[in-house]
Amino acid sequence: MSGPRRAGRSSRVGGMAADEGSVRIDSWIWSARLTKTRSMAAAACRGGHVRINGDRVKPSHPVRTGDEVRLRHLGRDRIVVVTRLVRKRVGAAVAAECFVDNSPPPPPREYAAPVARRERGAGRPTKRERRETERLRGR
């Protein structure tokens, strides 16, 4: 004779929370592929780089569908609206369906100053050459 069946077990499909109302924010950020690891997502929350509907949150804060999540990660602000809750990391195609991205476009890459290169075997730079290099770098 088998034991009693769990009522909530059929509501989850493949790591996606179908009927459940919330998921931890650090887990959702990682699952939706906004950060590489869950520990990076938790560190961003602890550092105050994650806001839900304008409020700074801890890693265990619940996120629900319709919430606006602001994430500062890798020097870029991401503004997303949650459309689907996921608990486990999913593929990129499914992750793209989990949120609506309202982020501003990334800034254009600035023109990089030319790197001063010396001929191989030319020895150490002289004081004059070093000063010219510093001037080119803007220091």
CSV table of N, CA and C in Angstrom, one decimal:
chain,number,residue,atom,x,y,z
A,1,MET,N,0.8,-1.2,0.0
A,1,MET,CA,0.0,0.0,0.0
A,1,MET,C,0.9,1.2,0.0
A,2,SER,N,0.6,2.2,-0.9
A,2,SER,CA,1.5,3.4,-1.0
A,2,SER,C,0.9,4.4,0.0
A,3,GLY,N,1.8,5.4,0.2
A,3,GLY,CA,1.4,6.5,1.1
A,3,GLY,C,0.5,7.5,0.5
A,4,PRO,N,0.1,8.6,1.2
A,4,PRO,CA,-0.8,9.6,0.6
A,4,PRO,C,0.0,10.4,-0.5
A,5,ARG,N,-0.7,10.8,-1.5
A,5,ARG,CA,-0.2,11.6,-2.6
A,5,ARG,C,-0.1,13.0,-2.1
A,6,ARG,N,0.9,13.7,-2.6
A,6,ARG,CA,1.1,15.1,-2.2
A,6,ARG,C,0.2,15.9,-3.2
A,7,ALA,N,-0.5,16.9,-2.6
A,7,ALA,CA,-1.4,17.7,-3.4
A,7,ALA,C,-0.7,18.6,-4.4
A,8,GLY,N,0.4,19.3,-3.9
A,8,GLY,CA,1.0,20.3,-4.7
A,8,GLY,C,2.0,19.8,-5.8
A,9,ARG,N,2.2,18.5,-5.8
A,9,ARG,CA,3.2,17.9,-6.7
A,9,ARG,C,2.8,18.1,-8.2
A,10,SER,N,1.6,18.0,-8.6
A,10,SER,CA,1.2,18.0,-10.0
A,10,SER,C,1.2,19.5,-10.5
A,11,SER,N,1.2,20.5,-9.6
A,11,SER,CA,1.2,21.8,-10.1
A,11,SER,C,2.5,22.3,-10.8
A,12,ARG,N,3.6,21.6,-10.5
A,12,ARG,CA,4.9,22.0,-11.1
A,12,ARG,C,5.2,21.1,-12.3
A,13,VAL,N,5.6,21.8,-13.4
A,13,VAL,CA,5.9,21.1,-14.6
A,13,VAL,C,7.3,21.5,-15.0
A,14,GLY,N,8.3,20.6,-15.0
A,14,GLY,CA,9.6,20.8,-15.4
A,14,GLY,C,10.3,22.0,-14.7
A,15,GLY,N,10.1,22.2,-13.4
A,15,GLY,CA,10.8,23.3,-12.7
A,15,GLY,C,10.1,24.6,-12.8
A,16,MET,N,9.0,24.7,-13.6
A,16,MET,CA,8.2,25.9,-13.7
A,16,MET,C,7.1,25.9,-12.7
A,17,ALA,N,6.9,27.0,-12.0
A,17,ALA,CA,5.9,27.1,-11.0
A,17,ALA,C,4.6,27.5,-11.8
A,18,ALA,N,3.7,26.5,-11.9
A,18,ALA,CA,2.5,26.7,-12.7
A,18,ALA,C,1.4,27.5,-11.9
A,19,ASP,N,1.1,27.0,-10.7
A,19,ASP,CA,0.0,27.6,-9.9
A,19,ASP,C,0.5,28.3,-8.7
A,20,GLU,N,1.8,28.2,-8.4
A,20,GLU,CA,2.3,28.8,-7.2
A,20,GLU,C,2.5,30.3,-7.4
A,21,GLY,N,2.4,31.1,-6.4
A,21,GLY,CA,2.4,32.5,-6.5
A,21,GLY,C,3.7,33.2,-6.5
A,22,SER,N,4.8,32.6,-6.0
A,22,SER,CA,6.1,33.3,-5.9
A,22,SER,C,7.3,32.4,-5.9
A,23,VAL,N,8.4,33.0,-6.2
A,23,VAL,CA,9.7,32.3,-6.3
A,23,VAL,C,10.7,33.3,-5.6
A,24,ARG,N,11.8,32.8,-5.0
A,24,ARG,CA,12.8,33.6,-4.5
A,24,ARG,C,13.4,34.4,-5.6
A,25,ILE,N,13.8,35.7,-5.4
A,25,ILE,CA,14.3,36.6,-6.4
A,25,ILE,C,15.7,36.1,-6.9
A,26,ASP,N,16.5,35.7,-6.0
A,26,ASP,CA,17.9,35.2,-6.5
A,26,ASP,C,17.7,34.0,-7.4
A,27,SER,N,16.8,33.1,-7.0
A,27,SER,CA,16.6,31.9,-7.9
A,27,SER,C,16.0,32.3,-9.2
A,28,TRP,N,15.1,33.2,-9.2
A,28,TRP,CA,14.4,33.6,-10.5
A,28,TRP,C,15.4,34.3,-11.4
A,29,ILE,N,16.2,35.2,-10.9
A,29,ILE,CA,17.2,36.0,-11.7
A,29,ILE,C,18.2,35.0,-12.3
A,30,TRP,N,18.6,34.0,-11.6
A,30,TRP,CA,19.5,32.9,-12.1
A,30,TRP,C,18.8,32.1,-13.2
A,31,SER,N,17.6,31.7,-12.8
A,31,SER,CA,16.8,30.8,-13.7
A,31,SER,C,16.4,31.5,-15.0
A,32,ALA,N,16.2,32.8,-15.0
A,32,ALA,CA,15.8,33.5,-16.2
A,32,ALA,C,17.1,34.0,-17.0
A,33,ARG,N,18.3,33.5,-16.5
A,33,ARG,CA,19.5,33.8,-17.2
A,33,ARG,C,19.9,35.3,-17.2
A,34,LEU,N,19.6,36.0,-16.2
A,34,LEU,CA,20.1,37.4,-16.1
A,34,LEU,C,21.5,37.4,-15.4
A,35,THR,N,21.8,36.4,-14.6
A,35,THR,CA,23.2,36.2,-14.1
A,35,THR,C,23.7,34.8,-14.4
A,36,LYS,N,25.0,34.7,-14.3
A,36,LYS,CA,25.5,33.3,-14.6
A,36,LYS,C,25.3,32.3,-13.6
A,37,THR,N,25.4,32.8,-12.3
A,37,THR,CA,25.2,31.8,-11.2
A,37,THR,C,24.2,32.4,-10.2
A,38,ARG,N,23.7,31.5,-9.4
A,38,ARG,CA,22.8,31.9,-8.3
A,38,ARG,C,23.5,32.7,-7.3
A,39,SER,N,24.7,32.3,-7.0
A,39,SER,CA,25.5,33.1,-6.0
A,39,SER,C,25.8,34.5,-6.4
A,40,MET,N,25.9,34.7,-7.7
A,40,MET,CA,26.1,36.1,-8.3
A,40,MET,C,24.8,36.9,-8.1
A,41,ALA,N,23.7,36.2,-8.3
A,41,ALA,CA,22.4,36.9,-8.1
A,41,ALA,C,22.1,37.2,-6.6
A,42,ALA,N,22.5,36.3,-5.7
A,42,ALA,CA,22.4,36.6,-4.3
A,42,ALA,C,23.3,37.7,-3.9
A,43,ALA,N,24.5,37.7,-4.4
A,43,ALA,CA,25.4,38.8,-4.1
A,43,ALA,C,24.9,40.2,-4.6
A,44,ALA,N,24.3,40.2,-5.7
A,44,ALA,CA,23.7,41.4,-6.3
A,44,ALA,C,22.6,41.9,-5.4
A,45,CYS,N,21.8,41.0,-4.8
A,45,CYS,CA,20.7,41.4,-3.9
A,45,CYS,C,21.3,41.9,-2.6
A,46,ARG,N,22.3,41.2,-2.1
A,46,ARG,CA,22.9,41.7,-0.8
A,46,ARG,C,23.6,43.0,-1.0
A,47,GLY,N,24.1,43.3,-2.2
A,47,GLY,CA,24.8,44.5,-2.4
A,47,GLY,C,23.9,45.7,-2.8
A,48,GLY,N,22.6,45.4,-2.8
A,48,GLY,CA,21.6,46.5,-3.1
A,48,GLY,C,21.4,46.8,-4.6
A,49,HIS,N,21.8,45.9,-5.4
A,49,HIS,CA,21.8,46.1,-6.9
A,49,HIS,C,20.5,45.5,-7.5
A,50,VAL,N,19.6,45.0,-6.7
A,50,VAL,CA,18.3,44.4,-7.2
A,50,VAL,C,17.2,45.2,-6.5
A,51,ARG,N,16.2,45.6,-7.3
A,51,ARG,CA,15.0,46.3,-6.8
A,51,ARG,C,13.8,45.6,-7.4
A,52,ILE,N,12.8,45.4,-6.6
A,52,ILE,CA,11.5,44.9,-7.1
A,52,ILE,C,10.5,46.0,-6.8
A,53,ASN,N,9.9,46.5,-7.9
A,53,ASN,CA,8.9,47.6,-7.8
A,53,ASN,C,9.5,48.8,-7.0
A,54,GLY,N,10.8,49.1,-7.2
A,54,GLY,CA,11.4,50.2,-6.5
A,54,GLY,C,12.0,50.0,-5.2
A,55,ASP,N,11.8,48.8,-4.6
A,55,ASP,CA,12.3,48.6,-3.2
A,55,ASP,C,13.5,47.6,-3.3
A,56,ARG,N,14.6,47.9,-2.6
A,56,ARG,CA,15.7,47.0,-2.5
A,56,ARG,C,15.3,45.8,-1.8
A,57,VAL,N,15.8,44.6,-2.2
A,57,VAL,CA,15.3,43.4,-1.6
A,57,VAL,C,16.5,42.5,-1.3
A,58,LYS,N,16.2,41.5,-0.4
A,58,LYS,CA,17.2,40.5,0.0
A,58,LYS,C,17.0,39.3,-0.9
A,59,PRO,N,18.0,38.4,-1.0
A,59,PRO,CA,17.9,37.3,-1.9
A,59,PRO,C,16.7,36.4,-1.7
A,60,SER,N,16.1,36.3,-0.5
A,60,SER,CA,15.0,35.5,-0.3
A,60,SER,C,13.6,36.1,-0.5
A,61,HIS,N,13.6,37.4,-1.0
A,61,HIS,CA,12.4,38.1,-1.3
A,61,HIS,C,11.6,37.4,-2.4
A,62,PRO,N,10.3,37.2,-2.2
A,62,PRO,CA,9.5,36.6,-3.3
A,62,PRO,C,9.2,37.5,-4.5
A,63,VAL,N,9.3,36.9,-5.6
A,63,VAL,CA,8.9,37.7,-6.9
A,63,VAL,C,7.7,37.0,-7.4
A,64,ARG,N,6.8,37.9,-8.0
A,64,ARG,CA,5.5,37.4,-8.5
A,64,ARG,C,5.4,37.9,-10.0
A,65,THR,N,4.5,37.3,-10.7
A,65,THR,CA,4.3,37.8,-12.1
A,65,THR,C,3.8,39.2,-12.1
A,66,GLY,N,4.2,40.0,-13.0
A,66,GLY,CA,3.8,41.4,-13.1
A,66,GLY,C,4.8,42.3,-12.3
A,67,ASP,N,5.7,41.8,-11.5
A,67,ASP,CA,6.7,42.6,-10.8
A,67,ASP,C,7.7,43.2,-11.7
A,68,GLU,N,8.1,44.4,-11.4
A,68,GLU,CA,9.2,45.1,-12.2
A,68,GLU,C,10.5,44.8,-11.4
A,69,VAL,N,11.5,44.2,-12.1
A,69,VAL,CA,12.8,43.9,-11.4
A,69,VAL,C,13.8,44.8,-12.1
A,70,ARG,N,14.6,45.5,-11.3
A,70,ARG,CA,15.7,46.3,-11.8
A,70,ARG,C,17.0,45.7,-11.2
A,71,LEU,N,17.9,45.3,-12.1
A,71,LEU,CA,19.1,44.7,-11.8
A,71,LEU,C,20.3,45.4,-12.3
A,72,ARG,N,21.3,45.7,-11.5
A,72,ARG,CA,22.5,46.4,-11.9
A,72,ARG,C,23.6,45.3,-11.9
A,73,HIS,N,24.0,44.9,-13.2
A,73,HIS,CA,24.9,43.8,-13.3
A,73,HIS,C,25.9,44.0,-14.4
A,74,LEU,N,27.2,43.8,-14.2
A,74,LEU,CA,28.2,44.0,-15.2
A,74,LEU,C,28.2,45.4,-15.8
A,75,GLY,N,27.9,46.4,-14.9
A,75,GLY,CA,28.0,47.8,-15.4
A,75,GLY,C,26.8,48.2,-16.3
A,76,ARG,N,25.7,47.4,-16.2
A,76,ARG,CA,24.6,47.7,-17.1
A,76,ARG,C,23.3,47.6,-16.2
A,77,ASP,N,22.3,48.5,-16.4
A,77,ASP,CA,21.0,48.4,-15.8
A,77,ASP,C,20.1,47.5,-16.6
A,78,ARG,N,19.5,46.5,-16.0
A,78,ARG,CA,18.5,45.7,-16.6
A,78,ARG,C,17.2,46.0,-16.0
A,79,ILE,N,16.1,46.3,-16.7
A,79,ILE,CA,14.8,46.5,-16.2
A,79,ILE,C,13.9,45.5,-16.9
A,80,VAL,N,13.3,44.6,-16.1
A,80,VAL,CA,12.5,43.6,-16.7
A,80,VAL,C,11.2,43.4,-15.9
A,81,VAL,N,10.2,43.0,-16.6
A,81,VAL,CA,8.9,42.8,-16.0
A,81,VAL,C,8.6,41.3,-16.1
A,82,VAL,N,8.4,40.7,-14.9
A,82,VAL,CA,8.2,39.2,-14.8
A,82,VAL,C,6.9,38.8,-15.5
A,83,THR,N,7.0,37.8,-16.4
A,83,THR,CA,5.8,37.3,-17.0
A,83,THR,C,5.6,35.8,-16.7
A,84,ARG,N,6.6,35.1,-16.3
A,84,ARG,CA,6.5,33.7,-15.9
A,84,ARG,C,7.5,33.4,-14.8
A,85,LEU,N,7.1,32.6,-13.9
A,85,LEU,CA,8.0,32.2,-12.8
A,85,LEU,C,8.6,30.8,-13.1
A,86,VAL,N,9.9,30.8,-12.9
A,86,VAL,CA,10.7,29.5,-13.0
A,86,VAL,C,11.6,29.4,-11.8
A,87,ARG,N,11.7,28.1,-11.4
A,87,ARG,CA,12.5,27.8,-10.3
A,87,ARG,C,13.9,27.2,-10.7
A,88,LYS,N,13.9,26.4,-11.7
A,88,LYS,CA,15.1,25.8,-12.2
A,88,LYS,C,15.6,26.5,-13.4
A,89,ARG,N,16.9,26.5,-13.7
A,89,ARG,CA,17.5,27.1,-14.9
A,89,ARG,C,16.9,26.5,-16.1
A,90,VAL,N,16.5,27.3,-17.1
A,90,VAL,CA,15.9,26.8,-18.3
A,90,VAL,C,16.7,27.3,-19.5
A,91,GLY,N,16.4,26.7,-20.6
A,91,GLY,CA,17.1,27.1,-21.8
A,91,GLY,C,16.9,28.6,-22.2
A,92,ALA,N,17.7,29.1,-23.1
A,92,ALA,CA,17.7,30.5,-23.4
A,92,ALA,C,16.4,30.9,-24.1
A,93,ALA,N,15.8,30.0,-24.9
A,93,ALA,CA,14.5,30.3,-25.6
A,93,ALA,C,13.4,30.4,-24.6
A,94,VAL,N,13.4,29.5,-23.6
A,94,VAL,CA,12.3,29.6,-22.6
A,94,VAL,C,12.6,30.8,-21.6
A,95,ALA,N,13.8,31.0,-21.3
A,95,ALA,CA,14.1,32.1,-20.4
A,95,ALA,C,13.7,33.5,-21.0
A,96,ALA,N,13.8,33.6,-22.3
A,96,ALA,CA,13.4,34.9,-23.0
A,96,ALA,C,11.9,35.1,-22.8
A,97,GLU,N,11.1,34.0,-22.6
A,97,GLU,CA,9.7,34.2,-22.5
A,97,GLU,C,9.3,34.5,-21.0
A,98,CYS,N,10.2,34.4,-20.1
A,98,CYS,CA,9.9,34.6,-18.7
A,98,CYS,C,9.9,36.1,-18.3
A,99,PHE,N,10.3,37.0,-19.2
A,99,PHE,CA,10.3,38.4,-18.8
A,99,PHE,C,10.2,39.3,-20.1
A,100,VAL,N,9.7,40.5,-19.9
A,100,VAL,CA,9.7,41.5,-20.9
A,100,VAL,C,10.8,42.5,-20.6
A,101,ASP,N,11.8,42.6,-21.5
A,101,ASP,CA,13.0,43.5,-21.3
A,101,ASP,C,12.7,44.9,-21.6
A,102,ASN,N,12.6,45.8,-20.6
A,102,ASN,CA,12.4,47.2,-20.8
A,102,ASN,C,13.7,48.0,-20.6
A,103,SER,N,14.9,47.3,-20.7
A,103,SER,CA,16.1,48.0,-20.4
A,103,SER,C,16.5,49.0,-21.5
A,104,PRO,N,17.2,50.0,-21.1
A,104,PRO,CA,17.7,50.9,-22.2
A,104,PRO,C,18.8,50.2,-23.0
A,105,PRO,N,19.0,50.6,-24.2
A,105,PRO,CA,20.0,50.0,-25.1
A,105,PRO,C,21.4,50.2,-24.4
A,106,PRO,N,22.3,49.2,-24.6
A,106,PRO,CA,23.6,49.4,-24.0
A,106,PRO,C,24.3,50.6,-24.7
A,107,PRO,N,25.1,51.3,-24.0
A,107,PRO,CA,25.8,52.5,-24.6
A,107,PRO,C,26.8,52.0,-25.6
A,108,PRO,N,27.0,52.8,-26.7
A,108,PRO,CA,27.9,52.4,-27.7
A,108,PRO,C,29.3,52.3,-27.2
A,109,ARG,N,30.0,51.4,-27.7
A,109,ARG,CA,31.4,51.2,-27.2
A,109,ARG,C,32.2,52.4,-27.6
A,110,GLU,N,32.9,53.0,-26.7
A,110,GLU,CA,33.7,54.1,-27.0
A,110,GLU,C,35.0,53.7,-27.8
A,111,TYR,N,35.4,54.7,-28.6
A,111,TYR,CA,36.6,54.4,-29.4
A,111,TYR,C,37.8,54.2,-28.4
A,112,ALA,N,38.4,53.1,-28.5
A,112,ALA,CA,39.5,52.8,-27.6
A,112,ALA,C,40.8,53.5,-28.2
A,113,ALA,N,41.5,54.1,-27.3
A,113,ALA,CA,42.8,54.8,-27.7
A,113,ALA,C,43.8,53.7,-28.2
A,114,PRO,N,44.6,54.1,-29.2
A,114,PRO,CA,45.5,53.1,-29.7
A,114,PRO,C,46.5,52.7,-28.6
A,115,VAL,N,46.8,51.4,-28.6
A,115,VAL,CA,47.7,50.8,-27.6
A,115,VAL,C,49.1,51.0,-28.1
A,116,ALA,N,49.9,51.6,-27.2
A,116,ALA,CA,51.3,51.8,-27.6
A,116,ALA,C,52.1,50.5,-27.6
A,117,ARG,N,52.6,50.1,-28.7
A,117,ARG,CA,53.3,48.8,-28.8
A,117,ARG,C,54.8,49.1,-29.2
A,118,ARG,N,55.7,48.4,-28.6
A,118,ARG,CA,57.1,48.6,-28.9
A,118,ARG,C,57.5,47.4,-29.8
A,119,GLU,N,58.5,47.6,-30.5
A,119,GLU,CA,59.1,46.6,-31.3
A,119,GLU,C,59.7,45.5,-30.4
A,120,ARG,N,59.6,44.3,-30.8
A,120,ARG,CA,60.1,43.2,-30.0
A,120,ARG,C,61.6,43.3,-29.9
A,121,GLY,N,62.2,43.2,-28.8
A,121,GLY,CA,63.6,43.3,-28.6
A,121,GLY,C,64.2,44.7,-28.6
A,122,ALA,N,63.3,45.7,-28.5
A,122,ALA,CA,63.8,47.1,-28.5
A,122,ALA,C,64.3,47.5,-27.1
A,123,GLY,N,64.1,46.7,-26.1
A,123,GLY,CA,64.6,47.1,-24.8
A,123,GLY,C,63.5,47.9,-24.0
A,124,ARG,N,64.0,48.4,-22.9
A,124,ARG,CA,63.1,49.2,-22.0
A,124,ARG,C,62.8,50.6,-22.7
A,125,PRO,N,61.6,51.1,-22.4
A,125,PRO,CA,61.3,52.5,-23.0
A,125,PRO,C,62.2,53.5,-22.2
A,126,THR,N,62.5,54.5,-23.0
A,126,THR,CA,63.2,55.7,-22.3
A,126,THR,C,62.2,56.5,-21.6
A,127,LYS,N,62.7,57.4,-20.8
A,127,LYS,CA,61.8,58.3,-20.1
A,127,LYS,C,60.9,59.1,-21.0
A,128,ARG,N,61.4,59.6,-22.1
A,128,ARG,CA,60.7,60.3,-23.1
A,128,ARG,C,59.6,59.5,-23.7
A,129,GLU,N,59.9,58.2,-24.1
A,129,GLU,CA,58.9,57.3,-24.7
A,129,GLU,C,57.8,57.0,-23.6
A,130,ARG,N,58.2,56.8,-22.4
A,130,ARG,CA,57.2,56.5,-21.3
A,130,ARG,C,56.3,57.7,-21.1
A,131,ARG,N,56.8,58.9,-21.2
A,131,ARG,CA,55.9,60.1,-21.0
A,131,ARG,C,55.0,60.2,-22.2
A,132,GLU,N,55.4,60.0,-23.4
A,132,GLU,CA,54.6,60.0,-24.6
A,132,GLU,C,53.4,59.0,-24.5
A,133,THR,N,53.8,57.8,-24.0
A,133,THR,CA,52.8,56.7,-23.8
A,133,THR,C,51.8,57.2,-22.8
A,134,GLU,N,52.2,57.8,-21.7
A,134,GLU,CA,51.3,58.3,-20.6
A,134,GLU,C,50.4,59.3,-21.2
A,135,ARG,N,50.9,60.2,-22.0
A,135,ARG,CA,50.1,61.3,-22.6
A,135,ARG,C,49.0,60.7,-23.5
A,136,LEU,N,49.4,59.7,-24.3
A,136,LEU,CA,48.4,59.1,-25.2
A,136,LEU,C,47.3,58.4,-24.4
A,137,ARG,N,47.6,57.8,-23.3
A,137,ARG,CA,46.6,57.2,-22.5
A,137,ARG,C,45.8,58.2,-21.7
A,138,GLY,N,46.2,59.4,-21.7
A,138,GLY,CA,45.4,60.5,-21.0
A,138,GLY,C,45.7,60.5,-19.5
A,139,ARG,N,46.8,60.1,-19.1
A,139,ARG,CA,47.1,60.1,-17.6
A,139,ARG,C,48.0,61.2,-17.2
